[in-house]
Coordinates of C-alpha atoms in Angstrom, one line a residue:
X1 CA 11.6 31.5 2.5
X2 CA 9.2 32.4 4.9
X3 CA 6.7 30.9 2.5
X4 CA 8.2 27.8 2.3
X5 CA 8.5 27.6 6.0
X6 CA 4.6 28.3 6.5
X7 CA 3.8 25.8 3.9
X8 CA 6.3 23.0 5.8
X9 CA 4.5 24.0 8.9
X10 CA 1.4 23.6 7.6
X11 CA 2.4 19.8 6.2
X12 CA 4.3 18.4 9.2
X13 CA 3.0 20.4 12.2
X14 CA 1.4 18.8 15.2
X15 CA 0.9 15.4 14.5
X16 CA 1.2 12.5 17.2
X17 CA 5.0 11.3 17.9
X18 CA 3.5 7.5 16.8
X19 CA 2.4 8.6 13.8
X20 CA 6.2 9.9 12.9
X21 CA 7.6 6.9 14.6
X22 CA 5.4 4.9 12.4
X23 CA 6.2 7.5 9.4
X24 CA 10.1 6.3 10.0
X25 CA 9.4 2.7 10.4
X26 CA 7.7 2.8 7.0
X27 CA 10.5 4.7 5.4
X28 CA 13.0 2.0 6.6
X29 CA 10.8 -0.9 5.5
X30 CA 10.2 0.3 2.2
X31 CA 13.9 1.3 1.7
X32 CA 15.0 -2.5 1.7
X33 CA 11.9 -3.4 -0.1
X34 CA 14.0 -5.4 -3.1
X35 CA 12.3 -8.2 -3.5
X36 CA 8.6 -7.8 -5.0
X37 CA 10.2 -5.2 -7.3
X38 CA 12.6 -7.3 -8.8
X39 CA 10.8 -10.5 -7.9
X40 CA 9.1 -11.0 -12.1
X41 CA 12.7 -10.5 -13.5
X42 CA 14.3 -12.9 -10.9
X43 CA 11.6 -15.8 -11.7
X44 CA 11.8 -15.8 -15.4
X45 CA 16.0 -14.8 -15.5
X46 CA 17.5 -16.2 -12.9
X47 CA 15.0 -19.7 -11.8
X48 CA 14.1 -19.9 -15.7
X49 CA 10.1 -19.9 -15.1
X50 CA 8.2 -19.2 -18.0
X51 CA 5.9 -15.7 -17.6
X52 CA 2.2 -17.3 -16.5
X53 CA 4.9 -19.6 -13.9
X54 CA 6.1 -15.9 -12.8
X55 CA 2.6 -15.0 -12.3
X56 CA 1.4 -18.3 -10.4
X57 CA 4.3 -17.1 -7.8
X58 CA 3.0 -13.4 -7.8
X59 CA -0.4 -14.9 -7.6
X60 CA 0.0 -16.7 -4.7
X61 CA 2.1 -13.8 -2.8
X62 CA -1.1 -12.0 -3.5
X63 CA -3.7 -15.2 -2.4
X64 CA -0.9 -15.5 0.9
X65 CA -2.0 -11.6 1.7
X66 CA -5.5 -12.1 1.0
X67 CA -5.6 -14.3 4.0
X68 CA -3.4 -12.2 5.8
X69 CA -5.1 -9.4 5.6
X70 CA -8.9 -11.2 7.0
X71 CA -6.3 -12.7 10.0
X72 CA -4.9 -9.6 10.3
X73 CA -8.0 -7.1 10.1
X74 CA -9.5 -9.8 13.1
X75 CA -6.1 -9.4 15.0
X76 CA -6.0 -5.7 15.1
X77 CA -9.5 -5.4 16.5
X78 CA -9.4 -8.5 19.2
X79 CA -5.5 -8.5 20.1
X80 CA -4.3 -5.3 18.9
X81 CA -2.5 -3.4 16.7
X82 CA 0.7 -3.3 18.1
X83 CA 1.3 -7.5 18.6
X84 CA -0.4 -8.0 15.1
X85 CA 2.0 -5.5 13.5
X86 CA 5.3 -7.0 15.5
X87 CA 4.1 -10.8 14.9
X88 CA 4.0 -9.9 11.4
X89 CA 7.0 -8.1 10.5
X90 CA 9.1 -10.8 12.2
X91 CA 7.0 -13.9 10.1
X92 CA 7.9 -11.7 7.1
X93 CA 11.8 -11.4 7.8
X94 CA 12.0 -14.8 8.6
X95 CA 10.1 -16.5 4.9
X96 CA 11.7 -13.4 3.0
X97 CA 15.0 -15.7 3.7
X98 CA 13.4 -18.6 3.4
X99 CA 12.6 -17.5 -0.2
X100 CA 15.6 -16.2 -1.3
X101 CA 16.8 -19.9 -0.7
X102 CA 14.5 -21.8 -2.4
X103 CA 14.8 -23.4 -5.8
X104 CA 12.2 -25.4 -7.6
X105 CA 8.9 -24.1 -8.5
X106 CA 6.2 -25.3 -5.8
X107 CA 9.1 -24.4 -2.8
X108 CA 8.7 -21.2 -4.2
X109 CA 5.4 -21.0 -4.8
X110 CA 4.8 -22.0 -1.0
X111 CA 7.1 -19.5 0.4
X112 CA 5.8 -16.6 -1.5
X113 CA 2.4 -17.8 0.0
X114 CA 3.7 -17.5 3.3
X115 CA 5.3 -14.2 2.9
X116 CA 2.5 -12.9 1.7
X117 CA 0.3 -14.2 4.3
X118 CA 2.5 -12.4 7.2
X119 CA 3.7 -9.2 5.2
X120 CA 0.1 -8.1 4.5
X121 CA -1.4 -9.2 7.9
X122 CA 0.1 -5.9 8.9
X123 CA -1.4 -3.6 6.4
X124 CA -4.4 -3.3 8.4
X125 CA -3.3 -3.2 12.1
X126 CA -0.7 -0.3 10.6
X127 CA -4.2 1.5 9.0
X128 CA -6.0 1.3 12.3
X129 CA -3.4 2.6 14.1
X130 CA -2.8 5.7 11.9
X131 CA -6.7 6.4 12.4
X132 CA -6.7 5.7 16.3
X133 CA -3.3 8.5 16.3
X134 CA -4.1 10.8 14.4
X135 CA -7.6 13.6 14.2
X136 CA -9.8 13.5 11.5
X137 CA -8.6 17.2 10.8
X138 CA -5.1 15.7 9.8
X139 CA -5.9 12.8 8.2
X140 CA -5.8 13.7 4.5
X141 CA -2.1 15.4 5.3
X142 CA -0.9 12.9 7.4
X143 CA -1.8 9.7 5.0
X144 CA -0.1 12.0 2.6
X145 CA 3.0 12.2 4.4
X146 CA 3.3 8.3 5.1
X147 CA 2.6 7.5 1.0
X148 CA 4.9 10.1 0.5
X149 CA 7.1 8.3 2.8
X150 CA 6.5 5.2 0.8
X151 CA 7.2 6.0 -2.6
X152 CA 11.1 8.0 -1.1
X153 CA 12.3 4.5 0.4
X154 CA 10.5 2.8 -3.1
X155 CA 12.0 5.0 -5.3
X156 CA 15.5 4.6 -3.8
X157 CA 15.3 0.6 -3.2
X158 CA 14.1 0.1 -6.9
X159 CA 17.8 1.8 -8.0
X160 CA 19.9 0.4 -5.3
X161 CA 17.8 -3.1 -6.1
X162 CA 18.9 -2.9 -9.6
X163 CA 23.0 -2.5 -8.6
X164 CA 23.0 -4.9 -5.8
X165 CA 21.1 -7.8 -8.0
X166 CA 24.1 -7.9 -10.2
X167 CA 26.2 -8.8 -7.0
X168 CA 23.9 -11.4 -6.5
X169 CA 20.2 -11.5 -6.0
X170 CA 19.8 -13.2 -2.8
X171 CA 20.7 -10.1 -0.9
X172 CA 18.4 -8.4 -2.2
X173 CA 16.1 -11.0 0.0
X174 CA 18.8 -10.3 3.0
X175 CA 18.6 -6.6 2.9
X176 CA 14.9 -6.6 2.7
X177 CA 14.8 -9.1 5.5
X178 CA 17.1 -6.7 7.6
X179 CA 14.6 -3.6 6.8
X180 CA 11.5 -5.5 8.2
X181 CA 13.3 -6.3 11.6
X182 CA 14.2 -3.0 12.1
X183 CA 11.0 -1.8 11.5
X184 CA 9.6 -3.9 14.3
X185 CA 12.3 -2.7 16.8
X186 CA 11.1 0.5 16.5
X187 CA 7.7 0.1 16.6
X188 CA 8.6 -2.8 19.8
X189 CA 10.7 0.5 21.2
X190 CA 8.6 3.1 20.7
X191 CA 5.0 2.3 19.9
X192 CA 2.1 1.5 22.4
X193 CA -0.8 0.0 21.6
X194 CA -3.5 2.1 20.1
X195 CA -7.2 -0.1 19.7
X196 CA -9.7 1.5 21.7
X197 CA -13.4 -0.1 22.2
X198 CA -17.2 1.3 22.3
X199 CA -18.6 -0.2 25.6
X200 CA -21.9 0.4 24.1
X201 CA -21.2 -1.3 20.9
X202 CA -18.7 -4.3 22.2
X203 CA -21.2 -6.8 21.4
X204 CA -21.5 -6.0 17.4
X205 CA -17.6 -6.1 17.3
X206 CA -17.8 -10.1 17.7
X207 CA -16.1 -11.8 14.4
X208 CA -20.1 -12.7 13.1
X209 CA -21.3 -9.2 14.1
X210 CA -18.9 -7.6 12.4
X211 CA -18.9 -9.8 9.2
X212 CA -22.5 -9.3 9.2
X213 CA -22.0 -5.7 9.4
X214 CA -19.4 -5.6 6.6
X215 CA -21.3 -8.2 4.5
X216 CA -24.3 -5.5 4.5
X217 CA -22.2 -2.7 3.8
X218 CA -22.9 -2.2 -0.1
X219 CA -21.7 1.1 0.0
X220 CA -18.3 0.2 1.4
X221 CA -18.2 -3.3 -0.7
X222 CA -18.7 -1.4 -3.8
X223 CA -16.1 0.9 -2.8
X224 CA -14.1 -2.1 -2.3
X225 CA -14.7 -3.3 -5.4
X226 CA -14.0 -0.2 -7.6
X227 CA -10.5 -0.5 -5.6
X228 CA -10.1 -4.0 -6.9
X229 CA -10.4 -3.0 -10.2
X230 CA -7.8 -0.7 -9.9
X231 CA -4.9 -2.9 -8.3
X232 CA -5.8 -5.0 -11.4
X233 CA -4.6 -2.4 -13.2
X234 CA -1.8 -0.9 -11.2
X235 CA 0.0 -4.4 -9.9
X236 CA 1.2 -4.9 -13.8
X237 CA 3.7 -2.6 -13.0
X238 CA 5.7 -5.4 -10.7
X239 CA 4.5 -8.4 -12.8
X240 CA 4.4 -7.4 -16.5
X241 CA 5.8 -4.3 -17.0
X242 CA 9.3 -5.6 -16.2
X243 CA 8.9 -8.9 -18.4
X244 CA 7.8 -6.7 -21.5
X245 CA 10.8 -4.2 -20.9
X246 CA 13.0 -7.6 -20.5
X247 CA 11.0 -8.2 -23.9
X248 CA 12.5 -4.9 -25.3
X249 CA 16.3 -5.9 -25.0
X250 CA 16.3 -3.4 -21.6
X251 CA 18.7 -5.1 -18.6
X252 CA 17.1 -5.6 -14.8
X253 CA 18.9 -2.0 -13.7
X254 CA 17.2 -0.1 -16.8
X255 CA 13.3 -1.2 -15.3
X256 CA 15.0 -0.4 -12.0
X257 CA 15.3 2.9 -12.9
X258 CA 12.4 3.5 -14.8
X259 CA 10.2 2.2 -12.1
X260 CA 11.6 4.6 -9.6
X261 CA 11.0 7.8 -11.9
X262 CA 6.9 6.8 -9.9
X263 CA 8.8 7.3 -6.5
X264 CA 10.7 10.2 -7.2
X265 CA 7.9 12.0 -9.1
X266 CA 5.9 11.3 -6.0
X267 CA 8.7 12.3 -4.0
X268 CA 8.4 15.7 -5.4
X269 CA 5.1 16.1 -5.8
X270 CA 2.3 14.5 -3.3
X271 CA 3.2 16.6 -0.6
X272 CA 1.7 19.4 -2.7
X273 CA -1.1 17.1 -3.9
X274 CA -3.8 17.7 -0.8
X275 CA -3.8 21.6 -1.2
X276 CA -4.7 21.2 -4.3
X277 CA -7.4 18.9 -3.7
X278 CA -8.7 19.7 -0.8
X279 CA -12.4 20.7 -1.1
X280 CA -13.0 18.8 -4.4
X281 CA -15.4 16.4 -4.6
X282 CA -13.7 13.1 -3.9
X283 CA -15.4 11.5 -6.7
X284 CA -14.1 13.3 -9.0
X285 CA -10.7 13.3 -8.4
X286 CA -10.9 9.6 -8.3
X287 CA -12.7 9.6 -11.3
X288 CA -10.3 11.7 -12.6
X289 CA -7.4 9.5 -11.3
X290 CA -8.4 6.7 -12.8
X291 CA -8.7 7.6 -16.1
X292 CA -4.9 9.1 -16.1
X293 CA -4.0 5.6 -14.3
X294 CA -5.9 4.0 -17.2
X295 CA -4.3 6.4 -20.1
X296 CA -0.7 5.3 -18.5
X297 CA -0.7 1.5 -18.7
X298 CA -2.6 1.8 -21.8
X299 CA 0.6 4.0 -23.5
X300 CA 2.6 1.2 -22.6
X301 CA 1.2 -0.9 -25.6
X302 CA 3.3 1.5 -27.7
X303 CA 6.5 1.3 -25.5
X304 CA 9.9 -0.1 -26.7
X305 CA 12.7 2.1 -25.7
X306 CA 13.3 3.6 -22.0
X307 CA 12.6 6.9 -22.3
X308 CA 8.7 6.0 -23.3
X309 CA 8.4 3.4 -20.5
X310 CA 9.7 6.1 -18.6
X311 CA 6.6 8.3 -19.6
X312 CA 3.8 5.8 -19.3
X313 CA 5.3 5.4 -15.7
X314 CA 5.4 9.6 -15.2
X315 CA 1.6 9.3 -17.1
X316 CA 0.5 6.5 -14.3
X317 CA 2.0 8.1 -11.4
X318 CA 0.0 11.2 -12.0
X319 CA -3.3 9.2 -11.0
X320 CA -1.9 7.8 -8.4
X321 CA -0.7 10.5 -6.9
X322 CA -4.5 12.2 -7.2
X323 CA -6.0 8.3 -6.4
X324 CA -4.3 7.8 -2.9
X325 CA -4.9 10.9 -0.4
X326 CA -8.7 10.3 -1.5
X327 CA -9.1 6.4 -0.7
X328 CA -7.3 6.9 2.5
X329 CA -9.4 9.3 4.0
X330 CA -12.6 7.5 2.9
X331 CA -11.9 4.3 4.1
X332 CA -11.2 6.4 7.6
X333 CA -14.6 8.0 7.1
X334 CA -16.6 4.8 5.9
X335 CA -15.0 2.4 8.9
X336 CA -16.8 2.3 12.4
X337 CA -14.8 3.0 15.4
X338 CA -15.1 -0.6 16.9
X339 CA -14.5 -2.4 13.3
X340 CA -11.6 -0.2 12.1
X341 CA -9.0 -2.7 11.9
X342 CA -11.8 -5.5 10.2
X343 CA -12.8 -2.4 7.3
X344 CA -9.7 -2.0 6.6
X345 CA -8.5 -5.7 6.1
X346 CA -11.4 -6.1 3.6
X347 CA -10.2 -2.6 1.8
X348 CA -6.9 -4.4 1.9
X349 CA -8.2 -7.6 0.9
X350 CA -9.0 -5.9 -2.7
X351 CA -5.5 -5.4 -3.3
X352 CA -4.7 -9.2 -2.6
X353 CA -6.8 -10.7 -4.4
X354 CA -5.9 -8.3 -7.1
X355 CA -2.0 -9.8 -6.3
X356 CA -3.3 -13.3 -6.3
X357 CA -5.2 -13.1 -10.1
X358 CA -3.4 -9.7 -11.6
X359 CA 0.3 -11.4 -12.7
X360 CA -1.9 -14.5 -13.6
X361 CA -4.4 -13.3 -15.8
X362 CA -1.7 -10.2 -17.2
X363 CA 0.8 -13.5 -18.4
X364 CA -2.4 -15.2 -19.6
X365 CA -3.7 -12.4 -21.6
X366 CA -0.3 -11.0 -23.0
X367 CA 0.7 -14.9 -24.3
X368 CA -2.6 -15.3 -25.4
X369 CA -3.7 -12.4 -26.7
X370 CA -0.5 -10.4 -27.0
X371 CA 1.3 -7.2 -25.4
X372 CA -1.1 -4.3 -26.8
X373 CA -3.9 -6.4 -25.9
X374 CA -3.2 -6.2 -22.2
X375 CA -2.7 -2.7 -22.2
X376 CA -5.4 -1.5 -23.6
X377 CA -7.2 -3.4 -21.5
X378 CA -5.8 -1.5 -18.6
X379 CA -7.0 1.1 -19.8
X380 CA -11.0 0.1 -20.7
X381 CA -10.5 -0.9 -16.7
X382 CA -9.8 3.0 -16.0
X383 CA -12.8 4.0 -17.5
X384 CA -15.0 1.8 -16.3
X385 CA -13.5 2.6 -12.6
X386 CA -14.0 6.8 -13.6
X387 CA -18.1 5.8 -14.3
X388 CA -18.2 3.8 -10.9
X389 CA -16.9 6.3 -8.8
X390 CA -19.1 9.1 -10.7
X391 CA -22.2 6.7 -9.9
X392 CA -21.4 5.6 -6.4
X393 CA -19.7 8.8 -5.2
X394 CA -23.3 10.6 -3.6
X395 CA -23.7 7.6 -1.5
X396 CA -20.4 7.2 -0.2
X397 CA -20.7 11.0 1.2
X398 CA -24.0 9.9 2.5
X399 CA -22.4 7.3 4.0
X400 CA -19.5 9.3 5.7
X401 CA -21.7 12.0 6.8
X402 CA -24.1 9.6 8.9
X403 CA -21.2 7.7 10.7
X404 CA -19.9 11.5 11.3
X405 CA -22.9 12.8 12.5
X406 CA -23.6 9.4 14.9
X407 CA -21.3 9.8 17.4
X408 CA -19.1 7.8 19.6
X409 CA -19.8 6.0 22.5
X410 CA -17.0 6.6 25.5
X411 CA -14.8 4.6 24.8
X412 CA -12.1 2.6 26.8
X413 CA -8.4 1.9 26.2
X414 CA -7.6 -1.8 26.2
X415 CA -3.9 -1.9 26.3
X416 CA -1.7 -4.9 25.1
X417 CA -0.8 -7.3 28.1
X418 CA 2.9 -6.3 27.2
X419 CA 3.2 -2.7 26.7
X420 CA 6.2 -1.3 25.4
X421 CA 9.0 -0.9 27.0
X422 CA 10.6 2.2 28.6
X423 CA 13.4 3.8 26.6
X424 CA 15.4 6.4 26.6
X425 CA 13.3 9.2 24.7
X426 CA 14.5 10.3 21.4
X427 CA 13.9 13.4 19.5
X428 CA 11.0 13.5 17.6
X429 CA 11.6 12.8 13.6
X430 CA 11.2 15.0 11.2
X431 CA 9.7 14.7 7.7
X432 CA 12.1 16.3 5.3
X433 CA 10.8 17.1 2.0
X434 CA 8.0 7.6 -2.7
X435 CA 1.0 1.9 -3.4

């Protein structure tokens, strides 16, 4: 017991009271996160689209969050983290209704480009934030504890999803709506804003500075890239995996509860996961990662009964689990101070424009080319992603050493012209022990 207790003190001990403020508004969110789970299955079952339609929807959810992600990197740097991430969870609530009412293809189309446009502006500001809150020394843990975070609410919402579709599927959009407001009262409540500036370095923060800046980055682009690669491969599980179970004679509730075997494995497990890798070389655990990532959606190609979905997903999960501590703390250790908010709207930038052309070219491939076809492709794109990170591991270190070993100018607070307003304080939450 007194084990256990060290080990939970070691996890969850003195981090910032925003971080676990923004720990529970993530937890929330993602517990009401029905709709992109169940978003494939209610296209082609319920609206009739065909599977490359399905994907031309997912697609353009994913081409909405590419843009949102460049407006919302720019935001979180120039206005601030906490306006960016309020304006964007309340444009989210407001088209996730907007969806859930639409009918014919284009409508939908449209709104699934504008709810992707707002809820991924706020993947970068929410980044930035958890960098500007939290010391380097905690970083690897405290990432941990928010994916962790994550994948409980994603876990749960993909089995509660899968019960409340059959009492009708537009509240699953209502219930995710619901989660996103809440999440922005707390974070309107109880979180200030966060962006800090270098004086010495304001100038190079300017939008074509800091484009510039990225645009000569080829450590971080390629980075970026390898990343892109692997949301090709990891996004089939919300696009094609549930149209191939579908495929198999399995019902909506089935791939509800097979998908949330990757949240409740997590669940168990990541809290564990940075002990055990901490003081490997990052490389190779993502190399490492993303062959097992690979190997999982590939064992899907031989897949036609639950139980073996179920083990592709356990298979997957594995590398994700290794894949996500990693990234997190290099895209903290490859981002300037003064850009933090722009790096990490290009790092998320990968993962749209892997949502805008993953459910497109997965329907293309699997009509064209069949099932086992786009599985094993999955996995060829593992092992590719294991040699790049082998190869361009050295000079990502480099990379992270030299803006370590830089330093920072001083640095001033620039507070947003409507700070948060006083409340009654609350006790501080408490982790308890599912991208």
């Amino acid at each position: 017991m007194r084990a256990m207790r060290g080990w939970f003190q070691d996890t969850t001990g003195g981090l910032p009271k925003t971080f676990w403020y923004l720990w529970t508004g993530t937890l929330i969110n993602r517990l009401g996160s029905f709709v992109l789970i169940f978003l494939a299955i209610y296209l082609t079952q319920v609206r009739g689209f065909s599977a490359t339609q399905a994907g031309l929807v997912l697609g353009m959810w994913g081409a909405g969050g590419a843009v949102g992600t460049t407006i919302g990197g720019m935001l979180a740097d120039r206005w601030g983290r906490r306006p960016t991430l309020l304006t964007a969870h309340l444009g989210g609530a407001v088209m996730m209704l907007a969806l859930g009412f639409t009918r014919d293809l284009w409508t939908v189309a449209a709104g699934a480009l504008l709810l992707g446009l707002f809820a991924e502006a706020a993947r970068p500001a929410f980044g930035a934030m958890m960098i500007d809150v939290v010391p380097k020394r905690d970083r690897l843990r405290a990432f941990s504890l928010n994916y962790w975070a994550i994948n409980l609410g994603f876990a749960c919402a993909a089995v509660l999803a899968g019960f409340a579709a059959q009492a009708g599927y537009l509240l699953l959009f209502v219930v995710n709506a619901s989660t996103t407001v809440v999440t922005a009262l707390i974070i309107f409540v109880k979180v200030r804003e966060t962006r800090t500036v270098t004086v010495a370095t304001r100038q190079s923060a300017a939008p074509t500075g800091a484009l510039r800046t990225i645009l000569s980055d080829r450590v971080y682009l390629g980075f970026v890239a390898l990343n892109l690669l692997g949301a090709l491969i990891f996004l089939q599980h919300i696009s094609m995996l549930p149209i191939a179970m579908a495929d198999s004679g399995l019902s909506p509730a089935t791939y509800g509860t097979v998908i949330a075997l990757n949240g409740v494995l997590i669940v168990v497990g990541q809290l564990f996961v940075p002990r055990l890798i901490r003081g490997r070389s990052r490389s190779h655990v993502l190399a490492l990662a993303s062959v097992v990532v690979g190997v999982g959606f590939g064992l899907t190609a031989f897949a036609d009964v639950a139980w073996f979905y179920g083990l592709t997903v356990l298979v997957w999960t594995i590398g994700e689990m290794l894949n996500s501590p990693s990234n997190a703390t290099l895209i903290a250790e490859l981002s300037p101070d003064e850009l933090r908010g722009r790096y990490q709207g290009v790092f998320s930038l990968s993962w749209q424009l892997a949502g805008a052309t993953a459910p497109i070219l997965g329907g293309l491939v699997r009509e064209q080319a069949g099932n086992a076809a786009l599985w094993f492709g999955c996995a060829a794109i593992g092992a590719l992603m294991a040699i790049g990170h082998l190869l361009s591991g050295p000079a990502r270190e480099r990379r992270a050493l030299a803006l370590r070993t830089a330093g920072s100018a001083p640095v001033v607070t620039i507070q947003s012209s409507a700070p948060a307003p006083t409340a009654p304080q609350a006790a501080e939450p408490v982790a308890t022990t599912r991208g």
